[in-house]
Short mmCIF file of C-alpha atoms in Angstrom, two decimals:
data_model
loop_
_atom_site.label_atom_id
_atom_site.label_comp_id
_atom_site.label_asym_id
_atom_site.label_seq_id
_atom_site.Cartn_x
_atom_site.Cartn_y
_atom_site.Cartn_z
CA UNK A 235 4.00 1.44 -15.33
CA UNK A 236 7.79 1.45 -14.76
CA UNK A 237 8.38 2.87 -11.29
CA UNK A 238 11.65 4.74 -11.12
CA UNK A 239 13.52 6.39 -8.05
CA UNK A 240 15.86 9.02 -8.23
CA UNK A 241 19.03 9.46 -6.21
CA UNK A 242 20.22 12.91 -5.37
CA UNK A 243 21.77 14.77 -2.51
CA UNK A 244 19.81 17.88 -3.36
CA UNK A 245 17.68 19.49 -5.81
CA UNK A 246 19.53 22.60 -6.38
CA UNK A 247 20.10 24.96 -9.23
CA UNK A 248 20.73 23.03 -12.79
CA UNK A 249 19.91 19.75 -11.13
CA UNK A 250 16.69 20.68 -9.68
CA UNK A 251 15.56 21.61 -13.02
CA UNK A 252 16.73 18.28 -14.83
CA UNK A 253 15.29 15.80 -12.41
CA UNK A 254 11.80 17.05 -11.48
CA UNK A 255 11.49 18.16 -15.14
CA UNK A 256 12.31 14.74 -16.27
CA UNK A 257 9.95 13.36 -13.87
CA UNK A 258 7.05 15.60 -15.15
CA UNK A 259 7.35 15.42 -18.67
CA UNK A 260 8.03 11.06 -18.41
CA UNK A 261 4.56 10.31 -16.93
CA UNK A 262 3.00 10.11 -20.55
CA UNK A 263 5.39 7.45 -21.22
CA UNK A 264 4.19 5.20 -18.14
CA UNK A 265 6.84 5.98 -16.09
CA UNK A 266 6.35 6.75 -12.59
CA UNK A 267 8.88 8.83 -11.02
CA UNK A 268 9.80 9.46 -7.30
CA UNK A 269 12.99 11.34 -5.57
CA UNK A 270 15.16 10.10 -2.50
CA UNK A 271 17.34 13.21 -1.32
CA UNK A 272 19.83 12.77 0.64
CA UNK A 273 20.14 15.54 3.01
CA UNK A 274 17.35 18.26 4.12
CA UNK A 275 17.16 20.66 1.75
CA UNK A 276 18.16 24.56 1.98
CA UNK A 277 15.48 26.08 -0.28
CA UNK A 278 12.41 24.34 0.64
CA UNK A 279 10.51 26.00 -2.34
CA UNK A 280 12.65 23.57 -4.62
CA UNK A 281 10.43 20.67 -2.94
CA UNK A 282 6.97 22.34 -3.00
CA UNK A 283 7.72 22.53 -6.71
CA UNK A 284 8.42 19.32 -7.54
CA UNK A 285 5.39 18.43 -5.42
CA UNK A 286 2.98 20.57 -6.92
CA UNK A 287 3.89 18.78 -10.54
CA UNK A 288 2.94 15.82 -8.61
CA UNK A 289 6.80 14.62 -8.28
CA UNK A 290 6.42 12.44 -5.12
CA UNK A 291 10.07 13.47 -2.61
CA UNK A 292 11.14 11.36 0.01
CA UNK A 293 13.82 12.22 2.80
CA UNK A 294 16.14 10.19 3.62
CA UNK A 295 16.52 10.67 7.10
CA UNK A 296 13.55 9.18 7.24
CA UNK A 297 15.01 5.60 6.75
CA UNK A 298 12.06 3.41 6.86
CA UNK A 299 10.00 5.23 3.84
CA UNK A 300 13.70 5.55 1.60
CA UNK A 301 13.93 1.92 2.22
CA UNK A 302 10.81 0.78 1.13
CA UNK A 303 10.77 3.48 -1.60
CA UNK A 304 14.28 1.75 -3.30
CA UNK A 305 13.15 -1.71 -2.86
CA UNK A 306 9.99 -1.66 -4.37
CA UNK A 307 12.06 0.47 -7.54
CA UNK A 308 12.18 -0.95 -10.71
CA UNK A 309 14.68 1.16 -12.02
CA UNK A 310 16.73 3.15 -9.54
CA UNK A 311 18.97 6.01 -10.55
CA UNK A 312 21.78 7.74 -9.20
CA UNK A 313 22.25 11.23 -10.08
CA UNK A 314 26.42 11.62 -9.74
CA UNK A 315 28.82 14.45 -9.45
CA UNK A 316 30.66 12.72 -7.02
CA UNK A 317 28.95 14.35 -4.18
CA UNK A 318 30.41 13.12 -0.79
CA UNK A 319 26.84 11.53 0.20
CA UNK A 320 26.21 10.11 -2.83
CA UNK A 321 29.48 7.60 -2.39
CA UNK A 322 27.96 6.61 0.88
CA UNK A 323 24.53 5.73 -0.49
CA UNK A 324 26.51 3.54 -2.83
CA UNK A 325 28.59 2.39 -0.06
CA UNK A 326 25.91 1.41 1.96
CA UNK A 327 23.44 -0.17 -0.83
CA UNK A 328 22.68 -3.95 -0.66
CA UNK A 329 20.03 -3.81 -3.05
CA UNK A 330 18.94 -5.89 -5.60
CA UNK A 331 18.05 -3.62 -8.24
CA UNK A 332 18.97 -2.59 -12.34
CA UNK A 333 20.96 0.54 -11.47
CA UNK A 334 21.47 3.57 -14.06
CA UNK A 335 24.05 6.32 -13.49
CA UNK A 336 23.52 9.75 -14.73
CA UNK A 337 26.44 11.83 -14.87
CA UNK A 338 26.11 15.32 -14.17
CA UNK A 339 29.54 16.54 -14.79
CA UNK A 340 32.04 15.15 -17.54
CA UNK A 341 34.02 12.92 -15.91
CA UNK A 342 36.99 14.58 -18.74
CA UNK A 343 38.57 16.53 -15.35
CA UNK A 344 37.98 16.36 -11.77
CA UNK A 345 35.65 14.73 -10.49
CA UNK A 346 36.93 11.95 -13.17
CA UNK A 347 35.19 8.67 -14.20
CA UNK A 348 36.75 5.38 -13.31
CA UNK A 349 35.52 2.97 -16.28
CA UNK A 350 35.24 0.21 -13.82
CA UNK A 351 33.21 2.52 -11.85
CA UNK A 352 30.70 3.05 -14.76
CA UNK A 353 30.55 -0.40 -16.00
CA UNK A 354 29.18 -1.40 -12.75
CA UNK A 355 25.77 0.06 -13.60
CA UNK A 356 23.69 -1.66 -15.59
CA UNK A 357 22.88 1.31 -18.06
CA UNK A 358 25.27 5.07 -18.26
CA UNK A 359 23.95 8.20 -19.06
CA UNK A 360 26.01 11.19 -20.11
CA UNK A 361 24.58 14.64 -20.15
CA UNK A 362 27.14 15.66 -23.11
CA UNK A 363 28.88 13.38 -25.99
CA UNK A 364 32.11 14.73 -24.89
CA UNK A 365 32.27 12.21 -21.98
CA UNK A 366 32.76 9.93 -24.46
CA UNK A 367 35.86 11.74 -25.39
CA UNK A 368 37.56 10.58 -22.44
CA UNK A 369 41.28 10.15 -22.92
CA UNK A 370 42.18 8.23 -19.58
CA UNK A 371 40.23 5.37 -20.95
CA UNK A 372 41.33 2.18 -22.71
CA UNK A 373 40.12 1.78 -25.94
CA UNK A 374 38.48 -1.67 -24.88
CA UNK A 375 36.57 -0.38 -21.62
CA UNK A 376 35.90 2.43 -23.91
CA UNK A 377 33.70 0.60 -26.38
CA UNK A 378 32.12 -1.46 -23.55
CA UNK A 379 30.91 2.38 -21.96
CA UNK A 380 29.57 3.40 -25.86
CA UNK A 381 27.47 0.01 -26.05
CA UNK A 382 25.85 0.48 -22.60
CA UNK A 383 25.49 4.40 -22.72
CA UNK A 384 23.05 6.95 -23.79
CA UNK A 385 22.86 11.34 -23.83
CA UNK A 386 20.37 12.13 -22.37
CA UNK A 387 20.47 16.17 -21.59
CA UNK A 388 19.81 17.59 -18.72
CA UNK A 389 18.04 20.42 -19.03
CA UNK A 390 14.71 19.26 -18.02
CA UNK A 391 11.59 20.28 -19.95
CA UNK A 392 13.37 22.70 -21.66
CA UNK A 393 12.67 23.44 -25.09
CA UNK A 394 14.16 26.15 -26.92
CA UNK A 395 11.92 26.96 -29.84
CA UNK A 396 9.49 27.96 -26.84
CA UNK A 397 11.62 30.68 -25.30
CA UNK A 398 11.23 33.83 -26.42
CA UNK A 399 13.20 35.37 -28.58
CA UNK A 400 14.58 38.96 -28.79
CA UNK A 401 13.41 41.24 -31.20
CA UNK A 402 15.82 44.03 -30.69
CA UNK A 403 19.87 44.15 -30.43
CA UNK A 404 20.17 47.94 -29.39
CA UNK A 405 21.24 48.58 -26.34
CA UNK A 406 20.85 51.49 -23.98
CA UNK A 407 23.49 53.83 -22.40
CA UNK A 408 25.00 50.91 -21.13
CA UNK A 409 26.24 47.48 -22.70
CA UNK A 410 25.44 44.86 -20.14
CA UNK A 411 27.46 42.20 -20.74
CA UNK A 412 26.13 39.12 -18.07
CA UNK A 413 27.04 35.73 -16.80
CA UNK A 414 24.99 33.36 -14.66
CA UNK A 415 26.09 30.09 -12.79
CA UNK A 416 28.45 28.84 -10.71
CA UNK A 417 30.63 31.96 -9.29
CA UNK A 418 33.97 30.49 -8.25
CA UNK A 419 37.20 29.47 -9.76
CA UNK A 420 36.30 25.57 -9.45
CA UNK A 421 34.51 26.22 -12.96
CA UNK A 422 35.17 29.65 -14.11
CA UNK A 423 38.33 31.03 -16.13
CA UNK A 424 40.75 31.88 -14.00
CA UNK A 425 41.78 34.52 -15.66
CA UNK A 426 37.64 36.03 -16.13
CA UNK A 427 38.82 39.35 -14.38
CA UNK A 428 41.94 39.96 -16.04
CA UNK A 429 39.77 39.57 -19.69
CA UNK A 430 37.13 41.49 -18.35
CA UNK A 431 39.21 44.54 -17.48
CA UNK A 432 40.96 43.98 -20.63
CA UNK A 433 37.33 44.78 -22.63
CA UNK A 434 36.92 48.17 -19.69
CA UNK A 435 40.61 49.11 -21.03
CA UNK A 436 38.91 49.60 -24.89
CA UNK A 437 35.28 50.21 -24.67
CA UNK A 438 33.85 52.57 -22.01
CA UNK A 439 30.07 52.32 -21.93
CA UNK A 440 30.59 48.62 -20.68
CA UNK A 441 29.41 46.85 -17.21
CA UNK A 442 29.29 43.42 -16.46
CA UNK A 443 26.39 41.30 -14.37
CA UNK A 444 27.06 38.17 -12.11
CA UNK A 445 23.77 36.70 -11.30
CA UNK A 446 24.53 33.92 -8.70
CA UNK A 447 26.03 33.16 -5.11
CA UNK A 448 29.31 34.38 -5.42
CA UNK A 449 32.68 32.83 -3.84
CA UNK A 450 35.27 35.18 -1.51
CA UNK A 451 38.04 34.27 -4.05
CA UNK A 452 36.09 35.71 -6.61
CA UNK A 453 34.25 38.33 -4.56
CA UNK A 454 38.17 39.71 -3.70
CA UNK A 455 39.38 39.81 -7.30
CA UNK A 456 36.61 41.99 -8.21
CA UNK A 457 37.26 44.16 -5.41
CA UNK A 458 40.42 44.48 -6.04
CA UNK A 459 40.11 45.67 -10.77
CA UNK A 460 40.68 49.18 -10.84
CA UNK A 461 36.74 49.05 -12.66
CA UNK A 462 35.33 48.23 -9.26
CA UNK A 463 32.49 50.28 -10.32
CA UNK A 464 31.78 48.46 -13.76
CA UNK A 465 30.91 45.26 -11.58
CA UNK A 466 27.46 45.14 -11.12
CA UNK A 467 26.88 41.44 -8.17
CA UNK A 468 22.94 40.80 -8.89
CA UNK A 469 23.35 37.85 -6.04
CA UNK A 470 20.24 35.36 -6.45
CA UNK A 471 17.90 36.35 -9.32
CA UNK A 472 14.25 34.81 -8.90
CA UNK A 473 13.41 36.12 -12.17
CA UNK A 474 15.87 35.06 -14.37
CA UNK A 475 13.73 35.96 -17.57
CA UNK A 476 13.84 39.23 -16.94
CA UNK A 477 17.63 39.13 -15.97
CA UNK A 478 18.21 37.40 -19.88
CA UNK A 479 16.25 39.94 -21.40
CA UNK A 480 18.23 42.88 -19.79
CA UNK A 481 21.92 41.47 -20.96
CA UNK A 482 23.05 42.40 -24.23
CA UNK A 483 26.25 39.72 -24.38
CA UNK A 484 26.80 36.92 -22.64
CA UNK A 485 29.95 35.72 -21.92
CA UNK A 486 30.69 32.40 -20.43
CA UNK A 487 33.94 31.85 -20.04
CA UNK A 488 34.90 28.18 -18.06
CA UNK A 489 37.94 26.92 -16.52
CA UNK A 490 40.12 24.90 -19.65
CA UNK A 491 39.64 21.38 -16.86
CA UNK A 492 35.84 22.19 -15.77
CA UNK A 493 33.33 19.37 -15.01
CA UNK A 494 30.87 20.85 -16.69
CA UNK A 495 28.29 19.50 -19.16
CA UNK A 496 24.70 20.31 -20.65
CA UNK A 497 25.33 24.01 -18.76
CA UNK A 498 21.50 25.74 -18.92
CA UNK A 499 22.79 28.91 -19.11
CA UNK A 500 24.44 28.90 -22.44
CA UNK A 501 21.04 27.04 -23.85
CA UNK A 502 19.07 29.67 -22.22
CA UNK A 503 21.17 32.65 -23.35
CA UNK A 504 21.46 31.10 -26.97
CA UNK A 505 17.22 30.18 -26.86
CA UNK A 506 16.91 34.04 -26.78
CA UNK A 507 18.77 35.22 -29.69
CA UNK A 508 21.92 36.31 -27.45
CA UNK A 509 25.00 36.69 -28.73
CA UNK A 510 26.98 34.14 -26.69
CA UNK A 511 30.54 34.23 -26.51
CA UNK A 512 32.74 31.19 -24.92
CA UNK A 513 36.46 29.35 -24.21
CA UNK A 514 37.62 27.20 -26.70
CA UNK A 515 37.03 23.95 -24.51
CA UNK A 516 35.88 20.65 -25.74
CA UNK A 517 32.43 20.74 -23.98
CA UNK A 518 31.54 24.42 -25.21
CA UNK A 519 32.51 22.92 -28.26
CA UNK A 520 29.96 19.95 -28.17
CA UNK A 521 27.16 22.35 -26.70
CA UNK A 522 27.94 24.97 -29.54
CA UNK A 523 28.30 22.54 -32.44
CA UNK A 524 31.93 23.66 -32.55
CA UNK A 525 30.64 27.64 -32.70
CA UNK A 526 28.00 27.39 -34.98
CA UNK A 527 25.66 28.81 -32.32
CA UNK A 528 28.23 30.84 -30.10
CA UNK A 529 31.39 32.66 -30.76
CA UNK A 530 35.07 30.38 -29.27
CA UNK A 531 37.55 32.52 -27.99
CA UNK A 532 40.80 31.15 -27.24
CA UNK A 533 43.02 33.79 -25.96
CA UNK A 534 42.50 37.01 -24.47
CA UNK A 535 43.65 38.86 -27.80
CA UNK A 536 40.84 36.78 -29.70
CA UNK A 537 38.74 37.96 -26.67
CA UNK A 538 39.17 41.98 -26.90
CA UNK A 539 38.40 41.64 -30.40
CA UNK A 540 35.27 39.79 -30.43
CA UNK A 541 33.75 41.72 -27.48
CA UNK A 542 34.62 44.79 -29.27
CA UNK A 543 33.16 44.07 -32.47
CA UNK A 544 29.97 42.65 -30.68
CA UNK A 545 30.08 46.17 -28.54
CA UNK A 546 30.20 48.68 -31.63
CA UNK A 547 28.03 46.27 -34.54
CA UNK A 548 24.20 45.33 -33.94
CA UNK A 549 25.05 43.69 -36.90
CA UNK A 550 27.15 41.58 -35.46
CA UNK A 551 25.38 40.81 -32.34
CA UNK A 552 22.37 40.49 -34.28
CA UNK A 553 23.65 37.48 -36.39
CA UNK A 554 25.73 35.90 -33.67
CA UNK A 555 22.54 35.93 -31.77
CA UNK A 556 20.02 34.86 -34.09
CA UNK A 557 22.73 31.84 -35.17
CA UNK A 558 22.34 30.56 -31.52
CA UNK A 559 18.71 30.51 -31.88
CA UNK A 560 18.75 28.60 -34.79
CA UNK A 561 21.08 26.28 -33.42
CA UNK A 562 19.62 25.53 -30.24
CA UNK A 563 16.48 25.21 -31.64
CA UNK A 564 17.15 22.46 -34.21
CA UNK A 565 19.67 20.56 -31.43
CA UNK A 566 18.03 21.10 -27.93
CA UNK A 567 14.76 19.43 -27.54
CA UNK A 568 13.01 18.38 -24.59
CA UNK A 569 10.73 16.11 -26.42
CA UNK A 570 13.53 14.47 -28.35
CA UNK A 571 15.39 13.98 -25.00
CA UNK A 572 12.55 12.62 -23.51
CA UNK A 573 11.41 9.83 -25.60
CA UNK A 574 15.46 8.89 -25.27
CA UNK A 575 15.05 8.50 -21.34
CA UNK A 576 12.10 6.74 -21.86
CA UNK A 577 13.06 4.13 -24.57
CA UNK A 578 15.99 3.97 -22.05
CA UNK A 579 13.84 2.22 -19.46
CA UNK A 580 11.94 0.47 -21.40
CA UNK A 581 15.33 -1.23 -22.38
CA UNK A 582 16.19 -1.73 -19.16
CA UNK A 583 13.05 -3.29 -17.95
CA UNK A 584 14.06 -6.19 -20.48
CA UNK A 585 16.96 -7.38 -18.02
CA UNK A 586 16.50 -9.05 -15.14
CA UNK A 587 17.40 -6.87 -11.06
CA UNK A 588 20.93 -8.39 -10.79
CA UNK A 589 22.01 -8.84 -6.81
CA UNK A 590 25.30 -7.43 -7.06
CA UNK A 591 27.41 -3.81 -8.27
CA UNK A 592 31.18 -3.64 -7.09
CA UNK A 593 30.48 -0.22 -6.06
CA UNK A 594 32.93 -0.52 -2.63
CA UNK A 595 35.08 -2.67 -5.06
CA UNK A 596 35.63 0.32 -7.56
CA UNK A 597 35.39 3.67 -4.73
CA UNK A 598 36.37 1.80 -2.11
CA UNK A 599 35.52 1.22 2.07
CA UNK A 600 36.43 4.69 3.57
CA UNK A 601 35.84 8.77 2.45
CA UNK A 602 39.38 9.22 1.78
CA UNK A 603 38.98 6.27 -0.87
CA UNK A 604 35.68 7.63 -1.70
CA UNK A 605 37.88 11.04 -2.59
CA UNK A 606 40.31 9.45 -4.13
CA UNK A 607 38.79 7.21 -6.28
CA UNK A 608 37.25 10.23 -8.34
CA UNK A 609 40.73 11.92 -8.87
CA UNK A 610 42.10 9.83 -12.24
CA UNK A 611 45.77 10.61 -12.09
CA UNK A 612 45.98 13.00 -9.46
CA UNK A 613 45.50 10.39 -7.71
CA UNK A 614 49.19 9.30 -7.34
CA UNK A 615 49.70 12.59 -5.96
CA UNK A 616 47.64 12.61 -2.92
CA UNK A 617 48.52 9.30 -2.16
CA UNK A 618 52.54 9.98 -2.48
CA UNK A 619 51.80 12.97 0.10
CA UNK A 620 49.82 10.93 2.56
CA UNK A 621 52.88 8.30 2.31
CA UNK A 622 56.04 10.34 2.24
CA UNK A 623 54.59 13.85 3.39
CA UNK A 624 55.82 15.48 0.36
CA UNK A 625 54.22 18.42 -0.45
CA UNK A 626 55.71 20.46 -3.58
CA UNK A 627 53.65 18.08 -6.00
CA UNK A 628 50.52 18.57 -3.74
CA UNK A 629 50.69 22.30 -3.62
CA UNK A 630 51.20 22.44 -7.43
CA UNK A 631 48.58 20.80 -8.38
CA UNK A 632 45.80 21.95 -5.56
CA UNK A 633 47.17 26.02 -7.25
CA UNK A 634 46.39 24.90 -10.42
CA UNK A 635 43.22 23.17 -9.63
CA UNK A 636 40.93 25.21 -7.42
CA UNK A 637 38.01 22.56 -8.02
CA UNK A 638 40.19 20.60 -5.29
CA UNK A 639 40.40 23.32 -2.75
CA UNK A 640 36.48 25.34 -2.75
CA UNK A 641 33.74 24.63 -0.22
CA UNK A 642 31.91 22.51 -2.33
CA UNK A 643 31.88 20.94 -5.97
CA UNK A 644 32.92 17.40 -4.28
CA UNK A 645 35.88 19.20 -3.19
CA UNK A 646 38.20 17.98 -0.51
CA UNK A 647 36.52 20.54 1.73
CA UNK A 648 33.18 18.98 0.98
CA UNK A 649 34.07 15.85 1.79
CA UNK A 650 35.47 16.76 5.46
CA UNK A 651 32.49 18.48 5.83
CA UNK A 652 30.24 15.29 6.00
CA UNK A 653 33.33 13.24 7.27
CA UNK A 654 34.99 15.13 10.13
CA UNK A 655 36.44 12.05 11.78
CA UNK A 656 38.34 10.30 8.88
CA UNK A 657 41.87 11.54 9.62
CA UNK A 658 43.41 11.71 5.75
CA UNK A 659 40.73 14.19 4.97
CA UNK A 660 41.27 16.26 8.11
CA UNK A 661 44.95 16.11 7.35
CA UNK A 662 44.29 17.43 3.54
CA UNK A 663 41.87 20.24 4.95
CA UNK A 664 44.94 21.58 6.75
CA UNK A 665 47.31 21.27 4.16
CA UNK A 666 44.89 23.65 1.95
CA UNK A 667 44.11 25.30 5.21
CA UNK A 668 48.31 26.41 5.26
CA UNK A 669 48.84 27.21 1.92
CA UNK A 670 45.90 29.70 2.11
CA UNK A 671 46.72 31.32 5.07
CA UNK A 672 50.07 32.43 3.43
#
């Protein structure tokens, strides 16, 4: 039995699903699985889940059991997406242990991977083949991540050829046209709304469906389209089958820079025969096998004339659809991911617990460096503000970034949050705090 302990602020949404899945469907394979969050949770149903698939969850306020919990680990792993508390587990560890990241964003855009950073772990996984892609790596650490990395997906126990698939592409008196996930500029387009009331400009019998918490920034743009009415919010959907089944597009559309990676959605909307439609971006291009299962838009001309041809042709819809299916099917297997985790560990358990990871040596002693040491080039700018006070740079890049600027997302925000009394942060916060107020 190879006894395993995960690391992971929280349980929510995607990640929720990935972990305790993982945990389930590993048990066949010997592997005994348990979870250290890091902070109370805020949907305690997430919890009584995992429990009842007999996923054993430990708090870690409650020192004494976490502490025994990662000692007596054979494996321990650290779920990352740079969240603020998950630098200060790493901070704080003095464990002698074989660590394993995996990384749930990209690492391609903010937050960024530091190769030192990775090659401090004694085994990487990726959750898409495009980290590997990473262009602010040397070609040498480069090779050194390949040799020691795996993907392993996370999408849990998810397996595509089991979802159901539609039967029927007409639609009703209204084309619903959805999009589920993360609702705020950190990860979406930018320019989502604009498209969107491009498509209302051409096609009438249109209406679009968020399902999700949205953000303000968002929540205002929508407020403000002149096809107010054409925006249906759907807020937090508990049956998300039925939500799939009811959308006759889905369209997708992420930020050019987002962290993304595995992104459920598009596997669940492709799973069921939707016709999925997304930006042009490397990662949509690794989860799409470069639009063999989905349709790549890459302006907003490209755009109109997709969603128009997938508005007036079942056809159309019909084959983009069942081309998803196909694709998803033959690419996105829980059982094949599986038996990759768990041939993972078993590799693992070959090496001996080593007694020390640089961890502070790579994200440093402090939260500011724990901020910092995530932001790859951007880097230079922060630090040239907090030196000379120079703030044209700064403002540039926090407009054309929102990732840096949102409530959570590992964002500088996020990071005050849980840090109020480091002074760079606070002095950040207000910087964002000014140019917002303008």
């Amino acid at each position: 039995m190879i006894d395993v302990v995960h690391i992971t602020p929280h349980l929510g949404g995607g990640i929720g699903k990935a972990i305790i899945g993982l945990c389930e469907s590993t048990k066949v394979y010997g592997i005994r699985s348990r979870i250290i969050l890091l902070e109370e949770p805020e949907k305690p149903m997430i919890i009584e889940n995992a429990i009842n698939k007999g996923v054993d969850v430990v708090f870690s306020p409650d020192e004494v059991a976490a502490k025994e919990v990662i000692n007596n680990a054979d494996i321990i792993i650290v779920n990352w997406w740079d969240h603020p508390l998950s630098n200060k587990f790493l901070y704080n560890n003095n464990t002698d242990s074989r660590f394993v990241i995996w990384c749930h964003t990209n690492g391609c855009s903010y937050p960024y991977f530091s190769p030192d950073f990775l090659l401090q772990f004694d085994r990487i996984l990726f959750t898409t083949p495009y980290s590997l892609m990473n262009e602010t790596w040397d070609e040498n650490k480069k090779q050194r991540i390949m040799r020691n990395s795996s993907v392993v997906y996370g999408f849990g126990d998810f397996e595509a050829s089991r979802i159901k698939c539609r039967t029927s592409y007409k639609c009703g008196n209204k084309i619903r046209i959805g999009y589920a996930g993360t609702l705020n500029y950190s990860k979406m387009f930018p320019g989502y709304i604009d498209y969107i009331d491009t498509v209302f400009d051409f096609v009438d019998n249109v209406e679009i469906h968020f399902a999700g918490d949205i953000s303000d920034d968002l929540r205002k743009d929508i407020d403000e389209s002149s096809y107010r009415s054409k925006y249906i919010l759907d807020g937090y959907v508990l049956d998300m089958d039925a939500w799939y089944d009811s959308i006759d597009i889905f369209l997708y559309l992420l930020n050019p820079s987002h962290y993304g990676t595995t992104e459920n959605s598009i596997l669940e909307a492709m799973s069921r025969g939707l016709p999925v439609v997304l930006m042009n971006n490397a990662a949509e291009r690794c989860i799409s096998g470069d639009g063999e299962g989905a349709i790549l838009i890459s302006d907003n001309r490209q755009f109109v004339r997709e969603i128009k041809k997938l508005c007036k042709d079942i056809t159309y819809r019909e084959k983009t659809g069942v081309a998803g299916r196909k694709y998803a099917c033959k690419h996105y297997s829980s059982k094949i991911n599986i038996i990759m985790f768990a041939e993972t560990m078993s590799d693992i358990m070959m090496t001996c617990k080593k007694t020390k990871h640089d961890f502070v040596e790579c994200i440093g002693k402090s939260p500011i460096e724990w901020f910092l040491s995530s932001t790859g080039n951007d880097r230079n700018i922060f630090e040239r503000f907090m030196t000379t006070g120079e703030t044209k740079d700064l403002y540039e890049l926090l407009s054309r970034k929102a990732i840096y600027t949102v409530e959570t997302k590992s964002s500088i925000n996020q990071f005050f949050s849980y840090f109020t009394d480091d002074k760079k942060l606070k002095t950040l916060k207000e910087v964002i705090q000014k140019e917002q107020n303008k």
